[in-house]
Amino acid sequence: MKKIILDYTKETLSQMIKPSFRAKQIYNWVYQKDISTFDKMLNLPKDLRTDLENSFIINPLKIIRKETSSDLSIKYLFQCTDGFTVESVLLPMKKEIRDSDGTIKKEAKYTICVSSQVGCKIGCAFCLTAKGGFKRNLSAGEIVAQVLSIKQDNDIAHNRRVNIVYMGMGEPLDNIDNVTNAIKIFNDLDGLAIGSRRQTISTSGLSQQIAKLGERNLGVLLAISLHAVDDELREKLMPINKAYNIESIINAVKNFPIDQRKRVMFEYLVMKDLNDDIQSAKKLVTLLHGVKAKVNLIYFNPYPGSPFYRPNESDMNKFKNYLNDHGVLCTIRQSKGLDISAACGQLKEKTEHELS
Ligand code: SAH
Ligand code: SF4
């Protein structure tokens, strides 16, 4: 079977293909010149191009569905070579601003939300991805391909900065080695040159793996899906809390290496009459005491048959104001795209439903 060229860091590729400077050239073609076949890599000798063609494929993903939401975010459903599907989302964060003469004054800003696994083992009660169970890890190249494909599909220039959030399907720290390679491949200056500080790993709180990620000192940002302030409720919502309780997560976060100017993000999925009360906000303030944190409140996004409800706006605002008034930086996630996004597996679910 052919290997996937996007799976390899430049370092590994330069050990596989001799002379080693070819790896840099291949990186340039694949990531910066958007070349999709090896025969177009004109500065490589003909026989090497043929060898590469026989041994590798470039992009393993195919776009099989695309949906634009009202806030202009675009959800993608990709198919892997073995038929499994995963979701990603392009979120335009800021629009391009042009001068009266048409020159670009401020460039558009984008965030791309990527999946790290087909399905997920963690089994959170509120999450649609969990419902389909776990199928397999994505390879580094399958993670990288989501960003490459989305950039190409939207004509986003290779040197245009994008942010990456690992908030799609799957638990990135349950696939830590492939995710680590994806981070490094994104980083490469001969490739997409997306710095670590533009990459956020979101985790359900695998404390031991948070420590492991920290030891690797990759410089990435961390987001914790907290969602509850006491272990009793958190265990019901997220069974992983039995193995790694809230205290262990907070300790892991305190030890995680992070840029002085940055904070760890705590995601708090708000569900009506479950965790939307001021008592919970109060506990959250206590919990985050001494942690360089910011809280992002997320409206629960209901799906057919979901056992939870969307909170109302006034409770959401009260919760936010309580945190801000008590010294904890807090925002409400505005992007519809992320609310209904990859995370929930909703596009995938819809497609399977329609196809069946
Ligand atoms: N497994 C990782 C990363 C993917 S999930 C994690 O859990 O952090 C990304 C986010 O989407 C999580 O914070 C998750 O709680 C949230 N999410 C899951 N189901 C959702 C729903 N129905 N509505 C809104 N957000 C949801
Ligand atoms: Fe997995 Fe995250 Fe969904 Fe939980 S919320 S089941 S960890 S994808």
Short mmCIF file of C-alpha atoms and ligand atoms in Angstrom, two decimals:
data_model
loop_
_atom_site.label_atom_id
_atom_site.label_comp_id
_atom_site.label_asym_id
_atom_site.label_seq_id
_atom_site.Cartn_x
_atom_site.Cartn_y
_atom_site.Cartn_z
CA MET A 1 0.00 0.00 0.00
CA LYS A 2 1.20 3.50 -0.75
CA LYS A 3 2.33 5.67 2.14
CA ILE A 4 0.96 9.16 2.79
CA ILE A 5 3.60 11.84 2.26
CA LEU A 6 1.79 14.23 4.66
CA ASP A 7 2.41 11.75 7.51
CA TYR A 8 6.09 12.61 7.74
CA THR A 9 7.97 15.41 9.42
CA LYS A 10 10.66 16.89 7.21
CA GLU A 11 13.27 15.29 9.44
CA THR A 12 11.87 11.79 8.93
CA LEU A 13 11.34 12.37 5.22
CA SER A 14 14.95 13.45 4.84
CA GLN A 15 16.01 10.09 6.30
CA MET A 16 13.75 8.24 3.88
CA ILE A 17 14.64 10.10 0.70
CA LYS A 18 18.22 10.70 -0.33
CA PRO A 19 19.85 13.13 -0.76
CA SER A 20 18.21 14.68 2.26
CA PHE A 21 17.66 18.16 0.78
CA ARG A 22 14.95 16.61 -1.40
CA ALA A 23 12.67 16.58 1.64
CA LYS A 24 12.75 20.38 1.75
CA GLN A 25 11.92 20.58 -1.96
CA ILE A 26 9.05 18.14 -1.59
CA TYR A 27 7.73 20.12 1.40
CA ASN A 28 7.79 23.31 -0.70
CA TRP A 29 5.84 21.70 -3.52
CA VAL A 30 3.26 20.03 -1.33
CA TYR A 31 2.58 22.76 1.21
CA GLN A 32 3.52 26.01 -0.51
CA LYS A 33 2.88 25.40 -4.19
CA ASP A 34 -0.15 23.16 -3.80
CA ILE A 35 1.13 20.61 -6.27
CA SER A 36 -1.01 17.49 -6.22
CA THR A 37 1.09 15.06 -8.28
CA PHE A 38 4.76 14.16 -8.06
CA ASP A 39 5.39 14.49 -11.80
CA LYS A 40 4.91 18.25 -11.48
CA MET A 41 7.80 18.58 -9.00
CA LEU A 42 10.11 19.83 -11.69
CA ASN A 43 13.28 20.31 -9.66
CA LEU A 44 13.33 16.61 -8.76
CA PRO A 45 15.02 14.11 -11.08
CA LYS A 46 12.61 12.15 -13.27
CA ASP A 47 13.40 8.75 -11.72
CA LEU A 48 12.86 10.10 -8.20
CA ARG A 49 9.50 11.50 -9.29
CA THR A 50 8.54 8.06 -10.60
CA ASP A 51 9.73 6.37 -7.39
CA LEU A 52 7.71 8.80 -5.29
CA GLU A 53 4.63 8.31 -7.46
CA ASN A 54 4.92 4.54 -6.92
CA SER A 55 5.43 4.76 -3.16
CA PHE A 56 3.36 7.71 -1.92
CA ILE A 57 0.06 9.50 -2.22
CA ILE A 58 -0.08 13.19 -1.35
CA ASN A 59 -3.50 14.07 0.06
CA PRO A 60 -5.47 11.14 1.54
CA LEU A 61 -8.71 13.07 2.06
CA LYS A 62 -11.61 13.74 -0.26
CA ILE A 63 -14.21 16.44 0.39
CA ILE A 64 -17.57 14.70 0.28
CA ARG A 65 -19.76 17.37 1.80
CA LYS A 66 -19.54 21.07 2.51
CA GLU A 67 -21.97 23.36 4.33
CA THR A 68 -21.80 27.09 4.89
CA SER A 69 -23.54 28.45 8.00
CA SER A 70 -25.11 31.84 8.38
CA ASP A 71 -21.99 33.17 10.13
CA LEU A 72 -19.95 32.10 7.06
CA SER A 73 -18.15 29.25 8.76
CA ILE A 74 -17.83 26.26 6.48
CA LYS A 75 -18.15 22.68 7.72
CA TYR A 76 -16.40 20.00 5.74
CA LEU A 77 -16.95 16.27 5.74
CA PHE A 78 -13.87 14.41 4.53
CA GLN A 79 -13.53 10.80 3.49
CA CYS A 80 -10.35 8.88 4.30
CA THR A 81 -8.92 6.27 1.92
CA ASP A 82 -10.55 3.46 3.93
CA GLY A 83 -13.97 5.08 3.72
CA PHE A 84 -14.22 6.52 7.25
CA THR A 85 -15.36 10.14 7.45
CA VAL A 86 -14.30 13.04 9.68
CA GLU A 87 -15.36 16.66 10.05
CA SER A 88 -13.47 19.94 10.06
CA VAL A 89 -14.61 23.55 10.12
CA LEU A 90 -13.25 26.75 8.66
CA LEU A 91 -14.13 29.71 10.86
CA PRO A 92 -13.51 33.15 9.39
CA MET A 93 -12.70 35.20 12.50
CA LYS A 94 -12.17 38.63 10.96
CA LYS A 95 -13.09 39.94 7.56
CA GLU A 96 -10.60 41.37 5.11
CA ILE A 97 -10.49 45.18 5.12
CA ARG A 98 -9.52 47.03 1.93
CA ASP A 99 -8.59 50.65 1.26
CA SER A 100 -10.62 52.70 -1.21
CA ASP A 101 -8.05 51.87 -3.88
CA GLY A 102 -8.60 48.16 -3.28
CA THR A 103 -5.35 47.34 -1.50
CA ILE A 104 -5.68 45.05 1.47
CA LYS A 105 -5.35 46.99 4.73
CA LYS A 106 -6.07 44.17 7.14
CA GLU A 107 -5.99 40.54 6.20
CA ALA A 108 -8.80 38.15 7.02
CA LYS A 109 -8.20 35.85 9.97
CA TYR A 110 -9.10 32.21 9.97
CA THR A 111 -9.33 29.41 12.46
CA ILE A 112 -9.55 25.80 11.34
CA CYS A 113 -11.05 23.21 13.67
CA VAL A 114 -9.62 19.75 13.04
CA SER A 115 -10.52 16.20 14.05
CA SER A 116 -7.93 13.90 15.58
CA GLN A 117 -9.76 10.55 15.58
CA VAL A 118 -12.59 8.77 13.80
CA GLY A 119 -15.06 8.70 16.68
CA CYS A 120 -13.95 8.90 20.31
CA LYS A 121 -13.45 6.52 23.25
CA ILE A 122 -14.23 9.00 25.98
CA GLY A 123 -18.02 8.68 25.75
CA CYS A 124 -19.25 12.04 27.05
CA ALA A 125 -23.01 12.03 27.60
CA PHE A 126 -23.65 15.27 25.68
CA CYS A 127 -21.50 14.59 22.64
CA LEU A 128 -22.71 13.25 19.34
CA THR A 129 -19.26 12.04 18.31
CA ALA A 130 -19.32 9.70 21.31
CA LYS A 131 -22.50 8.04 20.08
CA GLY A 132 -20.81 6.42 17.10
CA GLY A 133 -18.09 4.89 19.29
CA PHE A 134 -14.41 4.80 18.44
CA LYS A 135 -13.14 3.63 15.07
CA ARG A 136 -9.47 4.57 14.82
CA ASN A 137 -6.85 7.25 15.27
CA LEU A 138 -6.18 9.65 12.44
CA SER A 139 -2.61 9.63 11.19
CA ALA A 140 -0.58 12.85 11.36
CA GLY A 141 -1.09 13.26 7.62
CA GLU A 142 -4.84 12.90 7.89
CA ILE A 143 -4.85 15.71 10.46
CA VAL A 144 -2.55 17.88 8.33
CA ALA A 145 -4.60 17.15 5.19
CA GLN A 146 -7.71 18.73 6.74
CA VAL A 147 -5.93 22.08 6.95
CA LEU A 148 -4.19 21.75 3.59
CA SER A 149 -7.44 20.85 1.81
CA ILE A 150 -9.42 23.64 3.45
CA LYS A 151 -6.75 26.22 2.63
CA GLN A 152 -6.69 25.06 -0.98
CA ASP A 153 -10.46 24.91 -1.28
CA ASN A 154 -10.72 28.54 -0.15
CA ASP A 155 -7.68 29.88 -1.98
CA ILE A 156 -6.04 30.88 1.29
CA ALA A 157 -2.46 31.75 0.36
CA HIS A 158 0.20 29.49 1.86
CA ASN A 159 1.77 32.34 3.83
CA ARG A 160 -1.55 33.53 5.25
CA ARG A 161 -1.71 32.83 8.95
CA VAL A 162 -4.35 30.48 10.25
CA ASN A 163 -5.04 29.23 13.75
CA ILE A 164 -5.68 25.59 14.43
CA VAL A 165 -7.90 24.21 17.18
CA TYR A 166 -8.00 20.47 17.84
CA MET A 167 -11.68 20.63 18.73
CA GLY A 168 -13.20 18.42 16.08
CA MET A 169 -14.01 14.76 16.48
CA GLY A 170 -11.90 12.72 18.85
CA GLU A 171 -9.69 13.21 21.89
CA PRO A 172 -6.33 14.56 20.69
CA LEU A 173 -4.44 13.40 23.79
CA ASP A 174 -5.66 9.85 23.21
CA ASN A 175 -3.72 10.08 19.93
CA ILE A 176 -0.83 12.09 21.30
CA ASP A 177 1.98 10.79 19.07
CA ASN A 178 0.22 11.47 15.77
CA VAL A 179 -0.99 14.83 17.10
CA THR A 180 2.58 15.70 18.13
CA ASN A 181 3.79 14.94 14.61
CA ALA A 182 0.95 16.99 13.11
CA ILE A 183 1.96 19.95 15.32
CA LYS A 184 5.55 19.65 14.10
CA ILE A 185 4.55 19.30 10.44
CA PHE A 186 2.33 22.39 10.74
CA ASN A 187 5.25 24.23 12.36
CA ASP A 188 7.71 23.63 9.52
CA LEU A 189 8.89 26.83 7.83
CA ASP A 190 9.24 24.97 4.53
CA GLY A 191 5.65 23.87 4.91
CA LEU A 192 2.59 25.66 6.29
CA ALA A 193 4.63 27.54 8.93
CA ILE A 194 1.84 27.56 11.51
CA GLY A 195 3.53 28.32 14.84
CA SER A 196 2.76 26.32 17.96
CA ARG A 197 1.21 29.35 19.61
CA ARG A 198 -1.41 29.26 16.88
CA GLN A 199 -2.36 25.70 17.75
CA THR A 200 -4.72 24.84 20.62
CA ILE A 201 -5.17 21.30 21.90
CA SER A 202 -8.56 20.74 23.50
CA THR A 203 -8.82 17.82 25.90
CA SER A 204 -11.45 16.20 28.05
CA GLY A 205 -8.80 16.21 30.79
CA LEU A 206 -6.48 13.22 30.51
CA SER A 207 -4.19 14.51 33.27
CA GLN A 208 -1.38 12.08 32.63
CA GLN A 209 -1.33 12.92 28.93
CA ILE A 210 -1.43 16.65 29.70
CA ALA A 211 1.78 16.09 31.68
CA LYS A 212 3.28 14.14 28.78
CA LEU A 213 2.36 16.88 26.31
CA GLY A 214 3.90 19.42 28.67
CA GLU A 215 7.15 17.44 28.82
CA ARG A 216 7.37 17.57 25.04
CA ASN A 217 7.49 21.35 25.33
CA LEU A 218 5.96 21.99 21.94
CA GLY A 219 4.71 25.46 22.84
CA VAL A 220 1.09 24.72 21.99
CA LEU A 221 -1.87 26.23 23.82
CA LEU A 222 -4.13 24.12 25.98
CA ALA A 223 -7.89 24.06 26.36
CA ILE A 224 -9.65 21.96 28.98
CA SER A 225 -13.21 20.77 28.48
CA LEU A 226 -14.31 21.17 32.08
CA HIS A 227 -18.11 21.47 31.85
CA ALA A 228 -18.76 20.77 35.55
CA VAL A 229 -17.37 22.06 38.83
CA ASP A 230 -17.86 19.02 41.03
CA ASP A 231 -16.74 15.45 40.45
CA GLU A 232 -20.19 13.99 40.95
CA LEU A 233 -21.77 15.82 38.02
CA ARG A 234 -18.61 15.64 35.92
CA GLU A 235 -18.51 11.84 36.27
CA LYS A 236 -22.04 11.63 34.96
CA LEU A 237 -21.29 13.86 32.00
CA MET A 238 -17.77 12.64 31.31
CA PRO A 239 -16.94 9.13 32.53
CA ILE A 240 -13.21 9.89 32.11
CA ASN A 241 -13.54 11.92 35.32
CA LYS A 242 -13.47 8.64 37.29
CA ALA A 243 -9.89 8.10 36.14
CA TYR A 244 -8.82 11.77 36.21
CA ASN A 245 -10.80 13.93 38.58
CA ILE A 246 -11.04 17.72 38.59
CA GLU A 247 -8.23 18.15 41.11
CA SER A 248 -5.82 16.11 39.00
CA ILE A 249 -6.67 18.21 35.95
CA ILE A 250 -6.10 21.50 37.78
CA ASN A 251 -2.73 20.20 39.02
CA ALA A 252 -1.73 19.13 35.52
CA VAL A 253 -2.70 22.55 34.18
CA LYS A 254 -0.66 24.33 36.84
CA ASN A 255 2.42 22.38 35.72
CA PHE A 256 1.85 22.84 32.00
CA PRO A 257 4.46 25.04 30.32
CA ILE A 258 2.79 28.07 28.82
CA ASP A 259 3.89 31.39 27.39
CA GLN A 260 3.84 34.12 30.08
CA ARG A 261 1.38 36.18 28.08
CA LYS A 262 -1.03 33.32 27.47
CA ARG A 263 -3.66 31.52 29.50
CA VAL A 264 -5.11 28.03 29.58
CA MET A 265 -8.63 28.03 28.25
CA PHE A 266 -11.36 26.28 30.23
CA GLU A 267 -14.33 25.36 28.08
CA TYR A 268 -17.59 25.17 29.95
CA LEU A 269 -20.50 23.69 28.06
CA VAL A 270 -23.59 25.23 29.59
CA MET A 271 -26.68 23.03 29.85
CA LYS A 272 -29.99 24.37 31.04
CA ASP A 273 -30.84 23.65 34.70
CA LEU A 274 -27.79 21.46 35.06
CA ASN A 275 -24.71 23.63 35.40
CA ASP A 276 -25.98 27.13 34.56
CA ASP A 277 -26.58 28.40 38.10
CA ILE A 278 -24.64 31.03 40.02
CA GLN A 279 -23.62 28.45 42.62
CA SER A 280 -21.63 26.70 39.88
CA ALA A 281 -20.12 29.99 38.77
CA LYS A 282 -19.04 30.57 42.37
CA LYS A 283 -17.39 27.14 42.58
CA LEU A 284 -15.66 27.74 39.28
CA VAL A 285 -14.08 30.93 40.61
CA THR A 286 -12.76 29.00 43.63
CA LEU A 287 -11.49 26.17 41.46
CA LEU A 288 -9.54 28.46 39.16
CA HIS A 289 -7.92 30.40 41.96
CA GLY A 290 -4.21 30.63 41.21
CA VAL A 291 -4.55 29.30 37.65
CA LYS A 292 -3.76 31.52 34.66
CA ALA A 293 -7.08 30.75 33.07
CA LYS A 294 -9.75 32.14 30.83
CA VAL A 295 -13.18 30.62 30.59
CA ASN A 296 -15.10 30.15 27.39
CA LEU A 297 -18.81 29.45 27.89
CA ILE A 298 -20.40 27.33 25.18
CA TYR A 299 -24.13 27.10 24.55
CA PHE A 300 -25.12 23.45 24.52
CA ASN A 301 -26.24 22.71 21.00
CA PRO A 302 -29.13 20.25 21.06
CA TYR A 303 -29.48 17.47 18.50
CA PRO A 304 -32.42 15.12 17.90
CA GLY A 305 -32.80 13.00 21.03
CA SER A 306 -30.19 14.85 23.08
CA PRO A 307 -30.90 14.60 26.80
CA PHE A 308 -29.85 18.18 27.56
CA TYR A 309 -31.14 21.64 26.72
CA ARG A 310 -29.72 24.92 25.51
CA PRO A 311 -29.44 27.47 28.33
CA ASN A 312 -31.18 30.81 27.99
CA GLU A 313 -29.29 33.93 27.17
CA SER A 314 -29.90 35.72 30.45
CA ASP A 315 -28.54 32.81 32.56
CA MET A 316 -25.56 32.64 30.27
CA ASN A 317 -24.87 36.37 30.72
CA LYS A 318 -25.34 36.19 34.50
CA PHE A 319 -22.83 33.34 34.65
CA LYS A 320 -20.34 35.27 32.54
CA ASN A 321 -20.77 38.48 34.51
CA TYR A 322 -20.29 36.64 37.81
CA LEU A 323 -16.96 35.27 36.64
CA ASN A 324 -15.75 38.57 35.23
CA ASP A 325 -16.82 40.42 38.39
CA HIS A 326 -14.81 37.95 40.47
CA GLY A 327 -11.57 38.23 38.56
CA VAL A 328 -11.94 35.34 36.11
CA LEU A 329 -11.71 36.31 32.46
CA CYS A 330 -14.76 34.92 30.72
CA THR A 331 -16.27 35.09 27.25
CA ILE A 332 -19.21 33.43 25.54
CA ARG A 333 -18.37 31.48 22.41
CA GLN A 334 -20.10 33.36 19.64
CA SER A 335 -19.27 31.34 16.64
CA LYS A 336 -22.20 29.33 15.45
CA GLY A 337 -19.76 27.36 13.37
CA LEU A 338 -17.99 25.99 16.41
CA ASP A 339 -21.21 25.45 18.31
CA ILE A 340 -22.64 23.13 15.72
CA SER A 341 -19.28 22.06 14.51
CA ALA A 342 -17.09 19.13 14.05
CA ALA A 343 -17.07 18.66 17.79
CA CYS A 344 -20.57 17.37 17.77
CA GLY A 345 -20.26 15.12 14.77
CA GLN A 346 -23.45 16.61 13.48
CA LEU A 347 -22.56 16.95 9.83
CA LYS A 348 -21.39 13.35 9.77
CA GLU A 349 -24.55 12.17 11.51
CA LYS A 350 -26.71 14.07 9.06
CA THR A 351 -24.95 12.65 6.04
CA GLU A 352 -25.16 9.07 7.31
CA HIS A 353 -28.84 9.58 8.01
CA GLU A 354 -29.51 10.89 4.54
CA LEU A 355 -27.47 8.19 2.89
CA SER A 356 -29.10 5.35 4.78
N1 SAH B 1 -12.26 15.65 22.76
C1 SAH B 1 -11.80 16.96 22.96
C2 SAH B 1 -11.82 17.82 21.72
C3 SAH B 1 -13.04 17.73 20.86
S1 SAH B 1 -14.59 18.20 21.54
C4 SAH B 1 -12.58 17.64 24.06
O1 SAH B 1 -13.58 17.12 24.50
O2 SAH B 1 -12.11 18.70 24.49
C5 SAH B 1 -14.58 19.96 21.38
C6 SAH B 1 -15.66 20.64 22.23
O3 SAH B 1 -16.99 20.50 21.72
C7 SAH B 1 -15.68 20.13 23.65
O4 SAH B 1 -15.50 21.18 24.54
C8 SAH B 1 -17.04 19.51 23.73
O5 SAH B 1 -17.49 19.51 25.01
C9 SAH B 1 -17.89 20.36 22.80
N2 SAH B 1 -19.18 19.75 22.47
C10 SAH B 1 -19.49 18.45 22.40
N3 SAH B 1 -20.82 18.28 22.16
C11 SAH B 1 -21.35 19.51 22.07
C12 SAH B 1 -22.68 20.03 21.85
N4 SAH B 1 -23.71 19.21 21.63
N5 SAH B 1 -22.85 21.37 21.83
C13 SAH B 1 -21.81 22.20 22.02
N6 SAH B 1 -20.55 21.79 22.23
C14 SAH B 1 -20.32 20.47 22.27
FE1 SF4 B 2 -14.74 12.72 22.91
FE2 SF4 B 2 -14.53 15.37 23.29
FE3 SF4 B 2 -16.87 14.24 22.49
FE4 SF4 B 2 -16.01 13.83 24.97
S1 SF4 B 2 -16.59 15.82 24.05
S2 SF4 B 2 -16.82 12.25 23.59
S3 SF4 B 2 -13.82 13.74 24.66
S4 SF4 B 2 -14.97 14.31 21.35
#
